[in-house]
Coordinates of C-alpha atoms in Angstrom, one line a residue:
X30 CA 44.1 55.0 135.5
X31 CA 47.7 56.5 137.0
X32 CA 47.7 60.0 138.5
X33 CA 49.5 62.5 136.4
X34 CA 52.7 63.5 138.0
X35 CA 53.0 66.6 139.8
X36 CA 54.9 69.2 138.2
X37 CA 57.4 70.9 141.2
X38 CA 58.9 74.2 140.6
X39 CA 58.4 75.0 136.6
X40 CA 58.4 78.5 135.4
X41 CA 56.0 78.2 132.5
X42 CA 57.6 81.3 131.3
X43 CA 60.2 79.4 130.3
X44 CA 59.4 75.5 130.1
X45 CA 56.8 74.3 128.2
X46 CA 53.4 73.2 130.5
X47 CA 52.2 69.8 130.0
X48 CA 49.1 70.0 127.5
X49 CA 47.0 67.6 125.2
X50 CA 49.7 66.5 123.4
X51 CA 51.8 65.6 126.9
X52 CA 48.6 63.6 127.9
X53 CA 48.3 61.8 125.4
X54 CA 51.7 60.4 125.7
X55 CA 50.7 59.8 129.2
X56 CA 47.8 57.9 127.8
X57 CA 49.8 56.0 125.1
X58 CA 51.7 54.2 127.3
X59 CA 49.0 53.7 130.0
X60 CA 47.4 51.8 127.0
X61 CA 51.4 49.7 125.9
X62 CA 52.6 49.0 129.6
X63 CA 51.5 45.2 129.7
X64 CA 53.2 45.0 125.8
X65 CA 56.5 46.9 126.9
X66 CA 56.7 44.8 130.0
X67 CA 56.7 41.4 127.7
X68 CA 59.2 42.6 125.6
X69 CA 62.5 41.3 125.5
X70 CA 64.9 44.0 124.9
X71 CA 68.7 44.0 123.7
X72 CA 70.0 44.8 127.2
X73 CA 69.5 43.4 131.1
X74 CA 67.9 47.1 131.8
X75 CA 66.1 49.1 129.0
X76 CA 67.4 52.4 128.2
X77 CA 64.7 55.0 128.0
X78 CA 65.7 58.4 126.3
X79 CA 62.8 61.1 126.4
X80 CA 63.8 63.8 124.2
X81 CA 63.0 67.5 124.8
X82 CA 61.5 66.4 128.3
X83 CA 59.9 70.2 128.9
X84 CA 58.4 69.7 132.8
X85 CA 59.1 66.2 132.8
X86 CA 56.1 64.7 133.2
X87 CA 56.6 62.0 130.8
X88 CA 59.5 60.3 132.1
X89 CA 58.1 60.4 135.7
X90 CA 54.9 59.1 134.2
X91 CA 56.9 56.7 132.5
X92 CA 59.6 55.5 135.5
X93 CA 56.5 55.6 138.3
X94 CA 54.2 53.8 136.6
X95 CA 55.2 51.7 133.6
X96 CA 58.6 51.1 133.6
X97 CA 60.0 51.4 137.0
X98 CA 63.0 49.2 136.5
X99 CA 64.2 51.1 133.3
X100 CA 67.0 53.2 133.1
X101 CA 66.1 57.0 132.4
X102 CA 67.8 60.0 130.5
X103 CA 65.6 62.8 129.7
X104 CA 67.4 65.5 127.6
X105 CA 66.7 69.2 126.7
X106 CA 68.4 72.0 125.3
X107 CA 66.5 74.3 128.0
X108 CA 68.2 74.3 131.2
X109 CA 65.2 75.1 133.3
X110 CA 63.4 72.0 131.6
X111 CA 66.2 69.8 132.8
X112 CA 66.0 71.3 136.2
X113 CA 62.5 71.0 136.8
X114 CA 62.4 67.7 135.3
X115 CA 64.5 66.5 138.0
X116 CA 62.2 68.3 140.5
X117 CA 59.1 66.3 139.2
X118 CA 60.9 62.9 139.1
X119 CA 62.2 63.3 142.8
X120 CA 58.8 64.4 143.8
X121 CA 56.7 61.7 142.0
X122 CA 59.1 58.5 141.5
X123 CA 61.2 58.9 144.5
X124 CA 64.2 56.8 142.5
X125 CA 67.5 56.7 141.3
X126 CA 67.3 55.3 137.7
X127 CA 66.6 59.0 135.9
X128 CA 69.0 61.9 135.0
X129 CA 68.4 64.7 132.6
X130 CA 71.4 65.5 130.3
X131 CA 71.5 69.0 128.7
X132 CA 71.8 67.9 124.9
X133 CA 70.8 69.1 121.5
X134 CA 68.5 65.9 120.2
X135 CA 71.0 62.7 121.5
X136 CA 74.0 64.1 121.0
X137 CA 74.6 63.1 124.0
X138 CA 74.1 59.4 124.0
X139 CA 75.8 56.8 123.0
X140 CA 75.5 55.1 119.4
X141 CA 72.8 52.3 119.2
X142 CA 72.1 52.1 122.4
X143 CA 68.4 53.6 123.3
X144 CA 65.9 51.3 123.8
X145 CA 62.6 53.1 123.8
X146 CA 62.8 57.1 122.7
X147 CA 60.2 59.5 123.1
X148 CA 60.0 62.8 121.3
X149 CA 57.5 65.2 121.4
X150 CA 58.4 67.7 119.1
X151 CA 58.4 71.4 118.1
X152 CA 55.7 70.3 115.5
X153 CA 54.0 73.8 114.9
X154 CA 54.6 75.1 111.6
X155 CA 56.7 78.5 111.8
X156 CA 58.6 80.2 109.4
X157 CA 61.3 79.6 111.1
X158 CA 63.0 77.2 114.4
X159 CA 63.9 80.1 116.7
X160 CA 67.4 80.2 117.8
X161 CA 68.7 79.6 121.3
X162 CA 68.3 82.5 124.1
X163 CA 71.5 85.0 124.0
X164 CA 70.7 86.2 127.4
X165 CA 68.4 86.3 130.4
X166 CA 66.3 88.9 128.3
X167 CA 65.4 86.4 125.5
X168 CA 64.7 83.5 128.0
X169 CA 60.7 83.7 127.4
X170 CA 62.3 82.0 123.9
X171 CA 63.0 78.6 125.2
X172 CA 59.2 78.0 125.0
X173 CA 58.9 78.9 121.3
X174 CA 61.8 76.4 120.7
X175 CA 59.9 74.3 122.1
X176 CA 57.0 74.8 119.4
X177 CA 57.8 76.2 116.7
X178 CA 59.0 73.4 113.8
X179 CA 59.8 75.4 110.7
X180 CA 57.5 75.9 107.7
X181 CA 56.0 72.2 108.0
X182 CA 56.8 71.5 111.6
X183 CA 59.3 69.2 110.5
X184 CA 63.0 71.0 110.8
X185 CA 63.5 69.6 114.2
X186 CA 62.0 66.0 114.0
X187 CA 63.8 65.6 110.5
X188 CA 67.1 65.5 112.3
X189 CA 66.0 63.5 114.5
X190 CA 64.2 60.9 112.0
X191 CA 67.5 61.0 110.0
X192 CA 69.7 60.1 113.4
X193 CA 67.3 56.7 114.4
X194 CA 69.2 54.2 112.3
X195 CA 72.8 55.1 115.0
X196 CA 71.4 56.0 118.0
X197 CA 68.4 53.1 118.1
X198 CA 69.4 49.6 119.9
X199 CA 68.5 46.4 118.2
X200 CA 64.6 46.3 117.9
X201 CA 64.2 49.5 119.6
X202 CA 61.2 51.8 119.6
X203 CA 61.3 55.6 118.9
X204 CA 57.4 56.7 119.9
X205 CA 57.3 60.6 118.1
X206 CA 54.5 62.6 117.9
X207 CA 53.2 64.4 115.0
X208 CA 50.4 67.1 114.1
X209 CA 48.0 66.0 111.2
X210 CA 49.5 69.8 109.2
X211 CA 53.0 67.5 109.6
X212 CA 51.7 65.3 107.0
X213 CA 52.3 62.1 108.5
X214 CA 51.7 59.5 106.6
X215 CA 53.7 61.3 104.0
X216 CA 56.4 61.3 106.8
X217 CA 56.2 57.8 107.9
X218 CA 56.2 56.9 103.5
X219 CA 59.5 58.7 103.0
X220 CA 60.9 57.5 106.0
X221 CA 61.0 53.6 104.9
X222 CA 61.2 54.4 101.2
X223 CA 64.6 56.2 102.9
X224 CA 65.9 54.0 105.7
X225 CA 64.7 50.4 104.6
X226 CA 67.2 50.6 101.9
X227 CA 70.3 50.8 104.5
X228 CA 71.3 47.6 106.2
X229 CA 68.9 48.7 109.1
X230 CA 65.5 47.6 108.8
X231 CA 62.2 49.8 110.6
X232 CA 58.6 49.2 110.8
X233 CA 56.4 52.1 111.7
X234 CA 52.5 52.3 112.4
X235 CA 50.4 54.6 114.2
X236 CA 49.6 53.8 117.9
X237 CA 47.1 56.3 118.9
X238 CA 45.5 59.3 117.5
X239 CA 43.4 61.9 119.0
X240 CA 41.7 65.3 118.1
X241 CA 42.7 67.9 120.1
X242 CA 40.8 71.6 120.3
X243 CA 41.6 72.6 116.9
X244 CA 44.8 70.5 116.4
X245 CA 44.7 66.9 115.4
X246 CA 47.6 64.7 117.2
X247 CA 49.1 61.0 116.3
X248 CA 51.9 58.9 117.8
X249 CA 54.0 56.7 115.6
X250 CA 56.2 53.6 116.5
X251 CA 59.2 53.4 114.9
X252 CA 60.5 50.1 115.1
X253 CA 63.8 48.8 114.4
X254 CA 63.4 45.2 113.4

C-alpha cells in the first residue's frame, strides 16, 4: 500500500483538505496501476489532466506512484490550490513532469489530447455554484466552490461531461466521481443515450464504490472507444 502524499503548505481555509472522497481516488488507482501501465495509449507519454486538483494529493499520488513516466497538468480555478499543489508534488515526487495551470474546467488544454482525466467534483447539492471570490475578504469562498454543485450536484460536472467528446484523446479515460444524491446511473444513462450518437463513441462503468460517513461515493470510467 503507497503512502499518502504529504500535503506542504495548504491553508485549509481556502483549499479544500483531502477527505474520503480524495482517498478513494487514491485507492482507485492503487487498485488500476498494473491495467494503466499495460495500456497502450495514443501518444509516446500519456497526458494526465487532474481537474480541480484542491491540495494536490492526487496527482502526486498519481506521478509517485503509478504513473511516474506520465506527463502531468493539474488545473484549478483557486490559485492557492495550484500553489500548494505544486508544493506537494515537489515535496513527495521530486520530478519534473507536473505543472498546475490556473483554468476554469480544460480550458486550458489543448483539443483531444488528454489521456487520462480526473475530476473530483463540487458534487454537493446547493442551491446554487457560488461565484468566484471578489476580494481577499471572500477568499474562505474558494472552498465552497469547491463543494457546492447546484441543486443536484451536477452544474459543474455537466459542463464538464458535455466537453469529453473535444478534449478526450483517442481511447482516453475520464475517471469522475459522483455522490449516490447525483443520481448516477441516471447520469451515466443520459450520457451515452447523448454522446453515442455523435461520431465519438464512450463506454462507461463503475470502477469502485464506497460508503462514506453519511455520503455514498462512486467512480465512473469514461471511456472513449
Amino acid at each position: 500500500m503507497f503512502e499518502t502524499p504529504v500535503v506542504i503548505g495548504a491553508d485549509y481555509e481556502r483549499v479544500y483538505e483531502p477527505a474520503e472522497d480524495s482517498f478513494l481516488i487514491l485507492d482507485l488507482f492503487e487498485e488500476i496501476k498494473d491495467y494503466l501501465n499495460e495500456k497502450k495509449f495514443a501518444h509516446k507519454l500519456p497526458l494526465v489532466v487532474e481537474v480541480g486538483t484542491g491540495s494536490g494529493i492526487v496527482t502526486t499520488f498519481i506521478n509517485k506512484n503509478i504513473l511516474p513516466n506520465a506527463l502531468f497538468i493539474a488545473t484549478d480555478l483557486n490559485p492557492f490550490s495550484c500553489e500548494t499543489f505544486l508544493r506537494t508534488n515537489k515535496h513527495n515526487a521530486t520530478s519534473f513532469n507536473a505543472d498546475t495551470v490556473r483554468s476554469d474546467l480544460t480550458t486550458a488544454i489543448k483539443s483531444n489530447d488528454i489521456d487520462i482525466l480526473i475530476f473530483n467534483p463540487p458534487y454537493v447539492p446547493a442551491e446554487s455554484v457560488p461565484s468566484m471570490p471578489k476580494n481577499e475578504i471572500e477568499e474562505d469562498l474558494w472552498v465552497d466552490i469547491a463543494l457546492m454543485g447546484g441543486p443536484t450536484g451536477m452544474d459543474v460536472t455537466n459542463r464538464l461531461l458535455d466537453s469529453l467528446d473535444s478534449i478526450m484523446a483517442p481511447k482516453g479515460e475520464a475517471y469522475i466521481l459522483f455522490c449516490a444524491r447525483n443520481k448516477p446511473t441516471e447520469v451515466i444513462e443520459q450520457f451515452l443515450k447523448v454522446h453515442n450518437k455523435s461520431s465519438e463513441k464512450w463506454n462507461c462503468e463503475l470502477v469502485i464504490h464506497r460508503k462514506a460517513g453519511w455520503e455514498v461515493l462512486s467512480v465512473y470510467r469514461f471511456l472513449k472507444l
